[in-house]
């Protein structure tokens, strides 16, 4: 921010006045004095864009703000110092951010999808223009994980980043587990509360968590992990029966995003996983998120808070606005000095190892258990615990679920065993296979 603007308000061009835009506006209104005390000047929305300006919204419009017909006008507007992109999506948001950076304006965004897909280009443009592209709100709503990786843990080699990165999925799994809600009803509730993406398949199919993981990998390792190469599984196939079996093993089921340094290569993915109820991550419920970061010097650090929702996410957006207004743009936005980060050194997904949970639906007859155990043993997968128990609501008692928890297994071996097992005539349904953290 130039010295000439020192005593002036920080002028925002706000694109999007939905859940997060309104969250930001409500904090700006409620905490105006406090923000001015911190910054020495006020923050004001001068111009804003929405799709439908006539829509009735629960939060009052920012005082004095004018509507522009096209969000792209914000990039060139003379009364805008920082463009705040809270529309979402990959089209208009992309054009707006590019134009704003190219015109020398700072940008604050919560758009993890865009940063995962086009971050490489946008961060390079911001560096070239010497402006800020800030994105604290893009990962885990109100939790300051971007700042933590970029600044507070900058001296650490990061061994692992493991988190519950999607509030909607965690909300759905929590409601299915604790309140016995159906998957569909729980999703509707999450949408009503404003946690879900405009396209909720991004949440429940694991893609939103994948977008955030790509952003976190960039911050933790200074490498660009191609989104298309990241193994991703969502929660749509997690059933109440598997949640109940997980409980029998003392575990919860959570959608986990994880990146680990394995001898200099990054092993990463997003999957529903079983994790012991004694882990802090297992105790994260509803729309809350948490991230566990292990650094070589600091050890384990755990961040926890509201991962979605208007005011928590607005809090992170406002932190970026205030940082830019106070300090100007940091020399790099990724936490690394290169204008373009190198591509990630990735561990091939088939080499990934973790403990596993298998549920096989089989005919209840002699030799079945032994054949399943042999198919796993033949590829070196060792069983740690086993349960055969008729499900409470079973109509057909001639088939039973057999559940195994195994020791560490390599993905390539898991695939080979499942191929063989699916062909057994006594296997009566698609096997269920989950990772164990
Ligand atoms: P939202 O409630 O759907 O609001 C989107 C806003 O953008 C609306 O005001 C909409 O206008 C406006 N908009 C969309 N496309 C537009 C276009 N082409 N031109 C002009 N205005 C347009 O979305 P949100 O939940 O606030 O999310 C916004 C961003 O924050 C997304 O990138 C999302 O991933 C991210 N995020 C959301 C959360 C959360 O908890 N919701 C948390 C973290 C990050 P109308 O109001 O007229 O429809
Ligand atoms: N849809 C996202 C979630 C919003 O549920 O986590 C926060 O990024």
PDB file of C-alpha atoms in Angstrom, residues 240-419:
ATOM      1  CA  UNK A 240     -23.528 -46.980   8.571  1.00  0.00           C
ATOM      2  CA  UNK A 241     -22.437 -50.662   8.679  1.00  0.00           C
ATOM      3  CA  UNK A 242     -18.771 -49.750   8.176  1.00  0.00           C
ATOM      4  CA  UNK A 243     -19.045 -46.957  10.736  1.00  0.00           C
ATOM      5  CA  UNK A 244     -20.475 -49.544  13.197  1.00  0.00           C
ATOM      6  CA  UNK A 245     -17.652 -52.028  12.473  1.00  0.00           C
ATOM      7  CA  UNK A 246     -15.106 -49.210  12.859  1.00  0.00           C
ATOM      8  CA  UNK A 247     -16.545 -48.597  16.337  1.00  0.00           C
ATOM      9  CA  UNK A 248     -16.038 -52.303  17.162  1.00  0.00           C
ATOM     10  CA  UNK A 249     -12.342 -51.761  16.469  1.00  0.00           C
ATOM     11  CA  UNK A 250     -12.307 -48.595  18.633  1.00  0.00           C
ATOM     12  CA  UNK A 251     -12.166 -46.308  15.583  1.00  0.00           C
ATOM     13  CA  UNK A 252     -14.047 -43.439  13.922  1.00  0.00           C
ATOM     14  CA  UNK A 253     -14.345 -42.937  10.163  1.00  0.00           C
ATOM     15  CA  UNK A 254     -13.163 -39.532   8.902  1.00  0.00           C
ATOM     16  CA  UNK A 255     -12.307 -38.049   5.506  1.00  0.00           C
ATOM     17  CA  UNK A 256      -8.560 -37.476   5.811  1.00  0.00           C
ATOM     18  CA  UNK A 257      -6.197 -35.575   3.530  1.00  0.00           C
ATOM     19  CA  UNK A 258      -2.586 -36.465   4.068  1.00  0.00           C
ATOM     20  CA  UNK A 259       0.817 -35.672   2.586  1.00  0.00           C
ATOM     21  CA  UNK A 260       3.932 -37.382   3.920  1.00  0.00           C
ATOM     22  CA  UNK A 261       7.604 -37.122   3.111  1.00  0.00           C
ATOM     23  CA  UNK A 262       8.786 -40.660   2.320  1.00  0.00           C
ATOM     24  CA  UNK A 263      12.544 -40.523   1.685  1.00  0.00           C
ATOM     25  CA  UNK A 264      12.238 -37.260  -0.242  1.00  0.00           C
ATOM     26  CA  UNK A 265       9.115 -38.253  -2.180  1.00  0.00           C
ATOM     27  CA  UNK A 266       5.621 -37.004  -1.385  1.00  0.00           C
ATOM     28  CA  UNK A 267       3.018 -39.662  -0.609  1.00  0.00           C
ATOM     29  CA  UNK A 268      -0.362 -37.930  -0.678  1.00  0.00           C
ATOM     30  CA  UNK A 269      -4.067 -38.606  -0.983  1.00  0.00           C
ATOM     31  CA  UNK A 270      -7.582 -37.941   0.287  1.00  0.00           C
ATOM     32  CA  UNK A 271      -9.555 -40.930   1.551  1.00  0.00           C
ATOM     33  CA  UNK A 272     -12.118 -41.909   4.191  1.00  0.00           C
ATOM     34  CA  UNK A 273     -10.031 -43.565   6.889  1.00  0.00           C
ATOM     35  CA  UNK A 274     -10.482 -45.388  10.160  1.00  0.00           C
ATOM     36  CA  UNK A 275      -8.621 -43.777  13.014  1.00  0.00           C
ATOM     37  CA  UNK A 276      -8.384 -44.716  16.659  1.00  0.00           C
ATOM     38  CA  UNK A 277     -10.869 -42.850  18.863  1.00  0.00           C
ATOM     39  CA  UNK A 278      -7.903 -41.899  21.036  1.00  0.00           C
ATOM     40  CA  UNK A 279      -6.445 -39.665  18.281  1.00  0.00           C
ATOM     41  CA  UNK A 280      -7.271 -35.949  18.531  1.00  0.00           C
ATOM     42  CA  UNK A 281      -8.363 -36.007  14.876  1.00  0.00           C
ATOM     43  CA  UNK A 282     -11.017 -38.598  15.744  1.00  0.00           C
ATOM     44  CA  UNK A 283     -12.546 -36.130  18.187  1.00  0.00           C
ATOM     45  CA  UNK A 284     -13.141 -33.444  15.551  1.00  0.00           C
ATOM     46  CA  UNK A 285     -16.869 -33.304  14.876  1.00  0.00           C
ATOM     47  CA  UNK A 286     -19.377 -31.363  12.797  1.00  0.00           C
ATOM     48  CA  UNK A 287     -18.067 -28.642  10.491  1.00  0.00           C
ATOM     49  CA  UNK A 288     -14.880 -28.355  12.527  1.00  0.00           C
ATOM     50  CA  UNK A 289     -11.562 -29.076  10.822  1.00  0.00           C
ATOM     51  CA  UNK A 290      -8.150 -29.916  12.241  1.00  0.00           C
ATOM     52  CA  UNK A 291      -4.678 -30.222  10.798  1.00  0.00           C
ATOM     53  CA  UNK A 292      -1.759 -32.084  12.378  1.00  0.00           C
ATOM     54  CA  UNK A 293       1.620 -30.963  11.091  1.00  0.00           C
ATOM     55  CA  UNK A 294       4.822 -32.798  11.991  1.00  0.00           C
ATOM     56  CA  UNK A 295       8.000 -30.780  11.552  1.00  0.00           C
ATOM     57  CA  UNK A 296      11.528 -32.124  12.072  1.00  0.00           C
ATOM     58  CA  UNK A 297      12.339 -29.462  14.671  1.00  0.00           C
ATOM     59  CA  UNK A 298       8.994 -28.572  16.264  1.00  0.00           C
ATOM     60  CA  UNK A 299       7.534 -32.099  16.409  1.00  0.00           C
ATOM     61  CA  UNK A 300       3.750 -32.360  16.154  1.00  0.00           C
ATOM     62  CA  UNK A 301       1.550 -29.246  16.007  1.00  0.00           C
ATOM     63  CA  UNK A 302      -2.237 -29.459  15.968  1.00  0.00           C
ATOM     64  CA  UNK A 303      -4.554 -26.733  14.660  1.00  0.00           C
ATOM     65  CA  UNK A 304      -8.300 -26.971  15.276  1.00  0.00           C
ATOM     66  CA  UNK A 305     -11.267 -24.729  14.542  1.00  0.00           C
ATOM     67  CA  UNK A 306     -14.267 -24.001  12.350  1.00  0.00           C
ATOM     68  CA  UNK A 307     -13.457 -25.140   8.839  1.00  0.00           C
ATOM     69  CA  UNK A 308     -16.460 -23.610   7.104  1.00  0.00           C
ATOM     70  CA  UNK A 309     -19.158 -20.977   7.588  1.00  0.00           C
ATOM     71  CA  UNK A 310     -19.429 -17.259   6.980  1.00  0.00           C
ATOM     72  CA  UNK A 311     -17.839 -15.564   9.971  1.00  0.00           C
ATOM     73  CA  UNK A 312     -15.026 -18.098  10.610  1.00  0.00           C
ATOM     74  CA  UNK A 313     -14.017 -17.932   6.943  1.00  0.00           C
ATOM     75  CA  UNK A 314     -14.588 -14.160   6.886  1.00  0.00           C
ATOM     76  CA  UNK A 315     -12.152 -13.935   9.802  1.00  0.00           C
ATOM     77  CA  UNK A 316      -9.406 -15.499   7.657  1.00  0.00           C
ATOM     78  CA  UNK A 317     -10.240 -13.243   4.679  1.00  0.00           C
ATOM     79  CA  UNK A 318     -10.037 -10.197   6.941  1.00  0.00           C
ATOM     80  CA  UNK A 319      -6.660 -11.303   8.347  1.00  0.00           C
ATOM     81  CA  UNK A 320      -5.239 -11.304   4.809  1.00  0.00           C
ATOM     82  CA  UNK A 321      -6.754  -7.881   4.051  1.00  0.00           C
ATOM     83  CA  UNK A 322      -5.261  -6.462   7.238  1.00  0.00           C
ATOM     84  CA  UNK A 323      -1.850  -8.052   6.589  1.00  0.00           C
ATOM     85  CA  UNK A 324      -1.745  -6.525   3.096  1.00  0.00           C
ATOM     86  CA  UNK A 325      -2.907  -3.132   4.373  1.00  0.00           C
ATOM     87  CA  UNK A 326      -0.362  -3.151   7.199  1.00  0.00           C
ATOM     88  CA  UNK A 327       2.730  -4.710   5.591  1.00  0.00           C
ATOM     89  CA  UNK A 328       2.138  -4.675   1.822  1.00  0.00           C
ATOM     90  CA  UNK A 329       2.671  -7.842  -0.182  1.00  0.00           C
ATOM     91  CA  UNK A 330       5.223 -10.326   1.146  1.00  0.00           C
ATOM     92  CA  UNK A 331       7.939 -10.940  -1.487  1.00  0.00           C
ATOM     93  CA  UNK A 332       6.468 -14.347  -2.252  1.00  0.00           C
ATOM     94  CA  UNK A 333       3.029 -15.777  -1.747  1.00  0.00           C
ATOM     95  CA  UNK A 334       3.855 -19.443  -1.617  1.00  0.00           C
ATOM     96  CA  UNK A 335       6.489 -19.167   1.110  1.00  0.00           C
ATOM     97  CA  UNK A 336       9.279 -20.008  -1.384  1.00  0.00           C
ATOM     98  CA  UNK A 337      11.339 -17.586  -3.459  1.00  0.00           C
ATOM     99  CA  UNK A 338      10.918 -19.167  -6.908  1.00  0.00           C
ATOM    100  CA  UNK A 339       8.383 -17.480  -9.206  1.00  0.00           C
ATOM    101  CA  UNK A 340       7.400 -20.963 -10.428  1.00  0.00           C
ATOM    102  CA  UNK A 341       7.687 -23.893  -8.034  1.00  0.00           C
ATOM    103  CA  UNK A 342       9.145 -27.208  -9.241  1.00  0.00           C
ATOM    104  CA  UNK A 343       6.788 -30.134  -9.928  1.00  0.00           C
ATOM    105  CA  UNK A 344       6.362 -32.444  -6.933  1.00  0.00           C
ATOM    106  CA  UNK A 345       8.520 -35.527  -6.533  1.00  0.00           C
ATOM    107  CA  UNK A 346       5.654 -37.930  -5.937  1.00  0.00           C
ATOM    108  CA  UNK A 347       5.574 -41.484  -4.632  1.00  0.00           C
ATOM    109  CA  UNK A 348       3.626 -43.586  -7.162  1.00  0.00           C
ATOM    110  CA  UNK A 349       0.161 -44.293  -5.635  1.00  0.00           C
ATOM    111  CA  UNK A 350       0.643 -48.066  -6.035  1.00  0.00           C
ATOM    112  CA  UNK A 351       3.637 -47.826  -3.643  1.00  0.00           C
ATOM    113  CA  UNK A 352       1.552 -46.202  -0.880  1.00  0.00           C
ATOM    114  CA  UNK A 353       1.423 -48.252   2.316  1.00  0.00           C
ATOM    115  CA  UNK A 354      -1.009 -48.085   5.210  1.00  0.00           C
ATOM    116  CA  UNK A 355      -2.968 -50.375   7.474  1.00  0.00           C
ATOM    117  CA  UNK A 356      -6.256 -51.493   5.922  1.00  0.00           C
ATOM    118  CA  UNK A 357      -9.859 -52.351   6.739  1.00  0.00           C
ATOM    119  CA  UNK A 358     -11.615 -54.839   4.461  1.00  0.00           C
ATOM    120  CA  UNK A 359     -15.255 -55.922   4.577  1.00  0.00           C
ATOM    121  CA  UNK A 360     -16.242 -58.887   2.434  1.00  0.00           C
ATOM    122  CA  UNK A 361     -19.864 -59.948   1.964  1.00  0.00           C
ATOM    123  CA  UNK A 362     -19.666 -63.720   1.595  1.00  0.00           C
ATOM    124  CA  UNK A 363     -21.653 -66.938   1.736  1.00  0.00           C
ATOM    125  CA  UNK A 364     -21.522 -68.406   5.226  1.00  0.00           C
ATOM    126  CA  UNK A 365     -19.895 -71.774   4.489  1.00  0.00           C
ATOM    127  CA  UNK A 366     -16.739 -73.765   5.334  1.00  0.00           C
ATOM    128  CA  UNK A 367     -13.419 -72.628   3.854  1.00  0.00           C
ATOM    129  CA  UNK A 368     -14.465 -69.050   3.066  1.00  0.00           C
ATOM    130  CA  UNK A 369     -12.519 -67.365   5.871  1.00  0.00           C
ATOM    131  CA  UNK A 370      -9.417 -69.439   5.052  1.00  0.00           C
ATOM    132  CA  UNK A 371      -9.634 -68.593   1.327  1.00  0.00           C
ATOM    133  CA  UNK A 372      -9.896 -64.857   2.030  1.00  0.00           C
ATOM    134  CA  UNK A 373      -6.983 -64.978   4.470  1.00  0.00           C
ATOM    135  CA  UNK A 374      -4.896 -66.917   1.948  1.00  0.00           C
ATOM    136  CA  UNK A 375      -5.614 -64.430  -0.866  1.00  0.00           C
ATOM    137  CA  UNK A 376      -4.355 -61.637   1.362  1.00  0.00           C
ATOM    138  CA  UNK A 377      -1.428 -63.693   2.708  1.00  0.00           C
ATOM    139  CA  UNK A 378      -0.313 -64.678  -0.807  1.00  0.00           C
ATOM    140  CA  UNK A 379       0.539 -61.026  -1.556  1.00  0.00           C
ATOM    141  CA  UNK A 380       2.138 -60.486   1.853  1.00  0.00           C
ATOM    142  CA  UNK A 381      -0.810 -58.773   3.607  1.00  0.00           C
ATOM    143  CA  UNK A 382      -0.925 -59.806   7.230  1.00  0.00           C
ATOM    144  CA  UNK A 383      -4.225 -59.838   9.163  1.00  0.00           C
ATOM    145  CA  UNK A 384      -4.180 -58.085  12.514  1.00  0.00           C
ATOM    146  CA  UNK A 385      -7.814 -58.529  13.663  1.00  0.00           C
ATOM    147  CA  UNK A 386     -10.893 -60.256  12.216  1.00  0.00           C
ATOM    148  CA  UNK A 387     -14.656 -60.132  12.907  1.00  0.00           C
ATOM    149  CA  UNK A 388     -17.491 -62.197  11.458  1.00  0.00           C
ATOM    150  CA  UNK A 389     -20.801 -60.898  12.673  1.00  0.00           C
ATOM    151  CA  UNK A 390     -24.298 -60.883  11.224  1.00  0.00           C
ATOM    152  CA  UNK A 391     -25.386 -57.286  10.616  1.00  0.00           C
ATOM    153  CA  UNK A 392     -28.375 -56.341  12.866  1.00  0.00           C
ATOM    154  CA  UNK A 393     -30.771 -55.518   9.989  1.00  0.00           C
ATOM    155  CA  UNK A 394     -29.862 -58.522   7.840  1.00  0.00           C
ATOM    156  CA  UNK A 395     -32.724 -60.096   5.854  1.00  0.00           C
ATOM    157  CA  UNK A 396     -30.620 -62.820   4.244  1.00  0.00           C
ATOM    158  CA  UNK A 397     -28.714 -64.872   6.837  1.00  0.00           C
ATOM    159  CA  UNK A 398     -26.976 -66.979   4.193  1.00  0.00           C
ATOM    160  CA  UNK A 399     -24.503 -64.123   3.606  1.00  0.00           C
ATOM    161  CA  UNK A 400     -22.344 -62.580   6.305  1.00  0.00           C
ATOM    162  CA  UNK A 401     -19.863 -59.725   6.513  1.00  0.00           C
ATOM    163  CA  UNK A 402     -16.283 -60.742   7.299  1.00  0.00           C
ATOM    164  CA  UNK A 403     -14.125 -57.832   8.377  1.00  0.00           C
ATOM    165  CA  UNK A 404     -10.328 -57.747   8.560  1.00  0.00           C
ATOM    166  CA  UNK A 405      -7.990 -55.105   9.921  1.00  0.00           C
ATOM    167  CA  UNK A 406      -4.519 -55.691   8.515  1.00  0.00           C
ATOM    168  CA  UNK A 407      -0.967 -54.619   9.207  1.00  0.00           C
ATOM    169  CA  UNK A 408       0.649 -52.222   6.708  1.00  0.00           C
ATOM    170  CA  UNK A 409      -0.124 -53.193   3.132  1.00  0.00           C
ATOM    171  CA  UNK A 410       1.104 -51.750  -0.144  1.00  0.00           C
ATOM    172  CA  UNK A 411      -1.551 -50.466  -2.557  1.00  0.00           C
ATOM    173  CA  UNK A 412      -0.227 -52.634  -5.377  1.00  0.00           C
ATOM    174  CA  UNK A 413      -0.677 -55.757  -3.186  1.00  0.00           C
ATOM    175  CA  UNK A 414      -4.121 -54.624  -2.041  1.00  0.00           C
ATOM    176  CA  UNK A 415      -5.199 -54.255  -5.697  1.00  0.00           C
ATOM    177  CA  UNK A 416      -3.864 -57.731  -6.561  1.00  0.00           C
ATOM    178  CA  UNK A 417      -5.615 -59.370  -3.593  1.00  0.00           C
ATOM    179  CA  UNK A 418      -8.924 -57.631  -4.313  1.00  0.00           C
ATOM    180  CA  UNK A 419      -8.781 -58.690  -7.956  1.00  0.00           C
TER     181      UNK A 419
END
